[in-house]
mmCIF file of C-alpha atoms in Angstrom:
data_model
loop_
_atom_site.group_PDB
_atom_site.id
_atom_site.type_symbol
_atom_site.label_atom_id
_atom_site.label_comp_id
_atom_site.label_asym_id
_atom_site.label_seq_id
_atom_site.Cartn_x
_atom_site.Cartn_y
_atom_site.Cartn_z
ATOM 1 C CA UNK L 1 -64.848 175.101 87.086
ATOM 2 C CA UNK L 2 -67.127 174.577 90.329
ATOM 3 C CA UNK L 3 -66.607 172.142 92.286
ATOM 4 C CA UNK L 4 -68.679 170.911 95.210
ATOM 5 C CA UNK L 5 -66.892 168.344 98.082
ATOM 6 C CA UNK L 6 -69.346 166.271 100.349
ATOM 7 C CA UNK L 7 -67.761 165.357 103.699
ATOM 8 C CA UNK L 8 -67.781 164.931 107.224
ATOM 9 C CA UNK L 9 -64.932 166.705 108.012
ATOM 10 C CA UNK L 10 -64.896 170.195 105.976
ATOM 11 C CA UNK L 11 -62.041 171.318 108.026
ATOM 12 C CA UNK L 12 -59.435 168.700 106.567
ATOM 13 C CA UNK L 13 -59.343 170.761 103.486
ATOM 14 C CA UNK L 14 -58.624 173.922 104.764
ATOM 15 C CA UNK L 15 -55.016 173.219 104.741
ATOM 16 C CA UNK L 16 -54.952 172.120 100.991
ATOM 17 C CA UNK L 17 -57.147 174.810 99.436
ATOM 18 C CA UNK L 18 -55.910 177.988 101.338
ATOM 19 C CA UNK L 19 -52.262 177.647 100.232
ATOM 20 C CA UNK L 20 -49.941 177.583 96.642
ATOM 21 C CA UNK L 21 -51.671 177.342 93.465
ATOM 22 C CA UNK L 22 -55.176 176.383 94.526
ATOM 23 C CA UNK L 23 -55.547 179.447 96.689
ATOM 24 C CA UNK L 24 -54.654 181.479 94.181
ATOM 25 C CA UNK L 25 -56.795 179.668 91.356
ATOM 26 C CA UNK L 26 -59.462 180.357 93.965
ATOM 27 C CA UNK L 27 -58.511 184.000 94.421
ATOM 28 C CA UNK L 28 -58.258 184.377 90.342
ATOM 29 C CA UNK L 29 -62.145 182.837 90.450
ATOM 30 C CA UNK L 30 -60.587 180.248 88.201
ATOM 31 C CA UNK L 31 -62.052 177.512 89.925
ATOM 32 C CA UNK L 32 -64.776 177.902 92.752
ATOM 33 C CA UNK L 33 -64.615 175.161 95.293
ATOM 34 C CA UNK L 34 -67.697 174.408 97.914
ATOM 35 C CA UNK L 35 -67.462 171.809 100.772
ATOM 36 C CA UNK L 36 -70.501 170.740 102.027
ATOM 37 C CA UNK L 37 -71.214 169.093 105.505
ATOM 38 C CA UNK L 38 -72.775 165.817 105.322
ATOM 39 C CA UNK L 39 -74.575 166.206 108.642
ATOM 40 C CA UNK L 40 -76.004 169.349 107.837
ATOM 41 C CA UNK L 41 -78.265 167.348 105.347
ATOM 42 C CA UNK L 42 -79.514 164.459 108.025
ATOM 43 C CA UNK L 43 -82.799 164.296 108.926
ATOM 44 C CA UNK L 44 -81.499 162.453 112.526
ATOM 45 C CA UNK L 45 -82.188 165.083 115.456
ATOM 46 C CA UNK L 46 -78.582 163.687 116.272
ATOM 47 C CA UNK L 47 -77.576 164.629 112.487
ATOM 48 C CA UNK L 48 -75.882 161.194 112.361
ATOM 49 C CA UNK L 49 -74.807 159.851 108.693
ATOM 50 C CA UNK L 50 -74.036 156.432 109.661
ATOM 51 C CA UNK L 51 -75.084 152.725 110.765
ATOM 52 C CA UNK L 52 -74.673 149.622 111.527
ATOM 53 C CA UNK L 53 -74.519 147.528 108.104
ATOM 54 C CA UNK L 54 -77.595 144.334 106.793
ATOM 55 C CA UNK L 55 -76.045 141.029 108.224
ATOM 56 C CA UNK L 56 -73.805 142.402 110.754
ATOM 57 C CA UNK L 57 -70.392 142.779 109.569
ATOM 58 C CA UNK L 58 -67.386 145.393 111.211
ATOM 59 C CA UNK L 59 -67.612 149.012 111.189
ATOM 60 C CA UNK L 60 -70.415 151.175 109.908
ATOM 61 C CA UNK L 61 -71.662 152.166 106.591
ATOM 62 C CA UNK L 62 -72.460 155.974 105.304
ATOM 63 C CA UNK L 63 -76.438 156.210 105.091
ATOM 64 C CA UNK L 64 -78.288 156.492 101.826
ATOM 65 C CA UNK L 65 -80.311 159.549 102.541
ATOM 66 C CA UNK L 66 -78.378 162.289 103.501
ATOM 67 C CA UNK L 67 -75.610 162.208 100.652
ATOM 68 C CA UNK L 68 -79.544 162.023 98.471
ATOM 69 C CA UNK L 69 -80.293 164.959 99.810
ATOM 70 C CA UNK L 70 -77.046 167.077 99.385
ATOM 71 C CA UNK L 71 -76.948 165.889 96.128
ATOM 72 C CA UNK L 72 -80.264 166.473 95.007
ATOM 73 C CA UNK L 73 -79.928 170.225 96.466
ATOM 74 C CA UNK L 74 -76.922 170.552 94.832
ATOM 75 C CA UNK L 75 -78.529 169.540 91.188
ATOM 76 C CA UNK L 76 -82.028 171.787 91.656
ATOM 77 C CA UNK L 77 -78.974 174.985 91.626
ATOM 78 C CA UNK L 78 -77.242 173.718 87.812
ATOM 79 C CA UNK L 79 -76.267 170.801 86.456
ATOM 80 C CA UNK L 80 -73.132 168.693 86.500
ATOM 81 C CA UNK L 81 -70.519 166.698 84.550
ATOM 82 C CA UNK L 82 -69.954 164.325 86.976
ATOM 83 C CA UNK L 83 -70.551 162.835 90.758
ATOM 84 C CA UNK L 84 -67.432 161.328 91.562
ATOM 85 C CA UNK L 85 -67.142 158.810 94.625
ATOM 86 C CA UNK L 86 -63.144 158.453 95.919
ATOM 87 C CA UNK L 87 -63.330 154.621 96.057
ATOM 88 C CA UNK L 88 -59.751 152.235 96.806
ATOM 89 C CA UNK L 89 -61.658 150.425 94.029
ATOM 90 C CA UNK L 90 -62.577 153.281 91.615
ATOM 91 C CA UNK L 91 -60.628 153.931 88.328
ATOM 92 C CA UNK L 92 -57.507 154.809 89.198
ATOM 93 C CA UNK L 93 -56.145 158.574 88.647
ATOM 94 C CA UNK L 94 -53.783 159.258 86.053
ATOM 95 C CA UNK L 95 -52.547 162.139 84.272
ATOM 96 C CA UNK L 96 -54.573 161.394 81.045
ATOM 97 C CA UNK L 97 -58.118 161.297 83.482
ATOM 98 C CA UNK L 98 -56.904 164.568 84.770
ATOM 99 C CA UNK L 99 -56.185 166.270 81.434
ATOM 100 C CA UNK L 100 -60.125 165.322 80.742
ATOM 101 C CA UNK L 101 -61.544 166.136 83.574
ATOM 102 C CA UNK L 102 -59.819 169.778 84.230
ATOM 103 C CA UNK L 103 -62.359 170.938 81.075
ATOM 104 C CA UNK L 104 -65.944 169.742 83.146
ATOM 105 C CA UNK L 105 -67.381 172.802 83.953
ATOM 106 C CA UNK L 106 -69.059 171.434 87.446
ATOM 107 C CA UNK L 107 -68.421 168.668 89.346
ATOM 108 C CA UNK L 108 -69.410 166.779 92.575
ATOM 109 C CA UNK L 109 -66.721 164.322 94.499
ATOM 110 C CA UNK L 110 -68.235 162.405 97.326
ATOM 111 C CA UNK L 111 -66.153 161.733 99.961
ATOM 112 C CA UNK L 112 -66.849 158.339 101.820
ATOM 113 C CA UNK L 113 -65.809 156.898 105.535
ATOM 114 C CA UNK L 114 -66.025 154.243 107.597
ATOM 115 C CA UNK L 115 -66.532 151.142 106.135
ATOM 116 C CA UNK L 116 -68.015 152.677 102.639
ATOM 117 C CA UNK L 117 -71.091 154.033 101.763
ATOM 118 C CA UNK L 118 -74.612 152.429 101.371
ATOM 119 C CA UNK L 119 -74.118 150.203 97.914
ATOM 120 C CA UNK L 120 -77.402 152.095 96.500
ATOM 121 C CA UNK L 121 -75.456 155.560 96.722
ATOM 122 C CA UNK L 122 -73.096 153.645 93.903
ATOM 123 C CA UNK L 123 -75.540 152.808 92.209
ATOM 124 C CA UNK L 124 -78.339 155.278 91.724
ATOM 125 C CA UNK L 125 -75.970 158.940 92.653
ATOM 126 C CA UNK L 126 -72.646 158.393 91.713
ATOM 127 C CA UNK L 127 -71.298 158.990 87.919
ATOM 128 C CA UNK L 128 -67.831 158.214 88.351
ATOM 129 C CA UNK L 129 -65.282 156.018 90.860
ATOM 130 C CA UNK L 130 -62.006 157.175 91.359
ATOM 131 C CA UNK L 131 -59.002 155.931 93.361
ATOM 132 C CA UNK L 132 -55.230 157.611 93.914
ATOM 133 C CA UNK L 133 -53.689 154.339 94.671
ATOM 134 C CA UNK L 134 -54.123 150.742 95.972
ATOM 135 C CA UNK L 135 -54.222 151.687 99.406
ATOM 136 C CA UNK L 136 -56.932 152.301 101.857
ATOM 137 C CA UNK L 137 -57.334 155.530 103.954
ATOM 138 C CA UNK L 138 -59.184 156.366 106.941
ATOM 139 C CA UNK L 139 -61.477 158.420 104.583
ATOM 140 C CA UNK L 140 -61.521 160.284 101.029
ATOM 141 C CA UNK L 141 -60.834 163.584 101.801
ATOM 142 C CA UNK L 142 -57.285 163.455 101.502
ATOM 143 C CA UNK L 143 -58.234 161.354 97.690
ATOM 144 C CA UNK L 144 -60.394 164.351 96.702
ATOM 145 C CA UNK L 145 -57.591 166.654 97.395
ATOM 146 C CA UNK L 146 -55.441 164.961 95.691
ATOM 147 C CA UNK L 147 -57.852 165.142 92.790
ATOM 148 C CA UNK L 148 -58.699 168.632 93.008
ATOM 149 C CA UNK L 149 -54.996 169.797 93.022
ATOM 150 C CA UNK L 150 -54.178 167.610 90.005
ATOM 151 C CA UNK L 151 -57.358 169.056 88.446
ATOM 152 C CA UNK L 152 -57.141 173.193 89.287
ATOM 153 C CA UNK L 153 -53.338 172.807 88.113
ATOM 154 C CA UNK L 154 -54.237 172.317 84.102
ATOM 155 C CA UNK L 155 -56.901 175.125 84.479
ATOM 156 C CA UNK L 156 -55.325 177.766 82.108
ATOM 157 C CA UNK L 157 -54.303 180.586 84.184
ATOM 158 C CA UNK L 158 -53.832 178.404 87.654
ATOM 159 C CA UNK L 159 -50.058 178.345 86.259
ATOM 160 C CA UNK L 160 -47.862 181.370 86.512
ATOM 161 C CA UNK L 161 -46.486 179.684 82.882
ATOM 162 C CA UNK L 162 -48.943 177.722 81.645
ATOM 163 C CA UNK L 163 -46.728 175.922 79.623
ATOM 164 C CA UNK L 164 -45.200 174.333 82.643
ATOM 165 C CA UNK L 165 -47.868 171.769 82.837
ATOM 166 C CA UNK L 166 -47.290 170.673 79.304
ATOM 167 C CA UNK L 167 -43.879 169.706 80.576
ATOM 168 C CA UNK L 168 -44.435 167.544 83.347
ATOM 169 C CA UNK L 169 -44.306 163.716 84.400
ATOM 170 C CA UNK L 170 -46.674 161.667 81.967
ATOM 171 C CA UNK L 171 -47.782 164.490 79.869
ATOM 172 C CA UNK L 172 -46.240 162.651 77.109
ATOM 173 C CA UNK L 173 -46.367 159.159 78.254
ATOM 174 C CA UNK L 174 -43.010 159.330 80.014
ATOM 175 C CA UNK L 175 -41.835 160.419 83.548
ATOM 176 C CA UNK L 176 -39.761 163.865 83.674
ATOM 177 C CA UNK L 177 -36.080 163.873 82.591
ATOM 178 C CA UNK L 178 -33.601 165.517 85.650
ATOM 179 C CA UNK L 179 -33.598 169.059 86.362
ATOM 180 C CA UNK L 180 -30.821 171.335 87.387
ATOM 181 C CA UNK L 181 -30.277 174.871 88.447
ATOM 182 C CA UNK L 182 -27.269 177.205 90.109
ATOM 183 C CA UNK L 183 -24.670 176.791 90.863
ATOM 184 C CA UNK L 184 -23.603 174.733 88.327
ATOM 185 C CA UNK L 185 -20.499 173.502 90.292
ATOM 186 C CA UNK L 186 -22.014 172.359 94.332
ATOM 187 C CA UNK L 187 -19.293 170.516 96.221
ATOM 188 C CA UNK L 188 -18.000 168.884 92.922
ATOM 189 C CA UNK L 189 -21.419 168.074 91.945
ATOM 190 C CA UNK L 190 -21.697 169.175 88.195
ATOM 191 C CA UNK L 191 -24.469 170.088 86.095
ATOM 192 C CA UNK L 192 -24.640 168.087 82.597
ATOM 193 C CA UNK L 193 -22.778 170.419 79.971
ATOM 194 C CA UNK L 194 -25.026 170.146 77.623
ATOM 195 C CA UNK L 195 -27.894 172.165 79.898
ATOM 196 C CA UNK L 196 -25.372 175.086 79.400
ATOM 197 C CA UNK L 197 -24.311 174.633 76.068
ATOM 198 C CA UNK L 198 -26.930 176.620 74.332
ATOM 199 C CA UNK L 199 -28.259 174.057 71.516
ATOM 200 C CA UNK L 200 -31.339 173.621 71.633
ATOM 201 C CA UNK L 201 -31.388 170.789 69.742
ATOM 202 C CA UNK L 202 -28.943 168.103 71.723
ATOM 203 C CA UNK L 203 -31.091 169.398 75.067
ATOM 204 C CA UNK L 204 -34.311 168.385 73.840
ATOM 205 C CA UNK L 205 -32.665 165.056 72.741
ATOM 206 C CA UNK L 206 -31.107 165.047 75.919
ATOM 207 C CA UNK L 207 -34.016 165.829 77.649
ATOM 208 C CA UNK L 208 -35.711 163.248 76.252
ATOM 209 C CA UNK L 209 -32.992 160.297 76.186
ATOM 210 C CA UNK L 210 -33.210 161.143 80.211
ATOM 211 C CA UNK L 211 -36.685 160.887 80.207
ATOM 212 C CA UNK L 212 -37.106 157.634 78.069
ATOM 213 C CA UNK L 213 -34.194 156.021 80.343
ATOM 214 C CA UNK L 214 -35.904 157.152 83.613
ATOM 215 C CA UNK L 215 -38.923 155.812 82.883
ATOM 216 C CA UNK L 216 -37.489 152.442 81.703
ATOM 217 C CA UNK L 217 -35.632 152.259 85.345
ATOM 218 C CA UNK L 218 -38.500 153.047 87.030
ATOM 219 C CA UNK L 219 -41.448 152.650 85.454
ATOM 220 C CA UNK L 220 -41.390 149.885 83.144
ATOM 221 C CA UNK L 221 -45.171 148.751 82.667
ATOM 222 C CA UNK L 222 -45.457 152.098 81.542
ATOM 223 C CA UNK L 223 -41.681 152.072 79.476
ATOM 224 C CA UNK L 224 -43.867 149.348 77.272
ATOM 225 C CA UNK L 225 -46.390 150.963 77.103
ATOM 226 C CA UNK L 226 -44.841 154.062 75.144
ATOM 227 C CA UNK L 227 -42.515 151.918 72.686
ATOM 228 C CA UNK L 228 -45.511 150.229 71.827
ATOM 229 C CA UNK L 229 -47.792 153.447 71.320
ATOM 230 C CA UNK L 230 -44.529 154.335 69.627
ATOM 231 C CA UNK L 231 -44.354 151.736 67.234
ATOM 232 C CA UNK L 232 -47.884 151.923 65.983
#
């Protein structure tokens, strides 16, 4: 998988993509990731992106032209899946979009600041919206992060086991059950007997009793959800 980040600040993703399992999907050439300076494609001798928005309004409003440009550069070298913008009001991210997405094979994500982007960039250039949560931030690089990471993860071979990702929280429409591991006695603090029984059998139901009781605690829209895929 490529995948190509527009921004204004490259730099904030330095931290996130030069540590743990991205860095070495990167380092594998698993997944080849390219950030791209939005003022590097301005035609402004001042290489600004922004202005002032139509009928006044606060703060100021990512110009049209320059994300055209790094885009259209971007699409004369191959072709994409998908132009994502990281919108508060984009589809929001869940483990079934990431599944999905981890197969594209080349990707743009647009990340946006200020007060948004220029309404025609929405319209004409961008494929996809997507949100991590109903919450603003001062810009989407941390969002496209996020994405990545939850992305590069399900790449077969990002994983030291790649079953591990089978395995976790709302892979199967439930959160994860508890995990445990030595000692198995801490200060009086046990570990379930049944982890160290050897059957099989009562830990998976175990496993999943946990899991189906967690999720009904603490995340019952999706609780519902599940009995009634269940029941179909």
């Amino acid at each position: 998988m490529r995948i190509d980040i527009i921004t204004i600040f490259p730099e904030m993703f330095v931290g996130p993509f030069t540590e743990s399992i991205i860095k070495r999907a990167v380092e594998k050439k698993i997944v080849d990731i390219h950030t791209h300076n939005l003022r590097d494609y301005s035609t402004d001798r001042h290489k600004r992106v922004d202005d002032y928005p139509f009928a006044a309004g606060a703060g100021m409003v990512m110009m049209v032209e320059p994300v055209d440009n790094c885009i259209s550069k971007l699409k004369s070298e191959r072709e994409y899946d998908e132009v994502i913008y990281m919108s508060p009001d984009g589809e929001l991210l869940n483990q079934s979009m990431a599944n999905t997405m981890s197969m594209l094979n080349n990707i743009i994500v647009l990340c946006g600041h200020y007060k948004g982007i220029d309404e025609r960039i929405r319209k004409y250039l961008i494929t996809k919206e997507i949100s991590i949560g109903d919450y603003v931030l001062s810009g989407g690089e941390l969002g496209a992060a996020v994405l990545v990471d939850s992305l590069v993860r399900l790449i077969p071979g990002a994983l030291g086991d790649e079953t591990s990702a089978l395995s976790d929280s709302f892979q199967d429409g439930l959160v994860s059950p508890p995990v445990y591991t030595r000692p198995r006695n801490y200060k009086g603090w046990q570990v379930p007997d049944v982890l160290i029984s050897g059957n099989d059998r009562l830990i998976n139901e175990w496993k999943y009793e946990q899991a189906l009781a967690r999720t009904k605690e603490r995340r019952p829209e999706m609780y519902e959800i599940f009995k009634k895929n269940e029941n179909v």
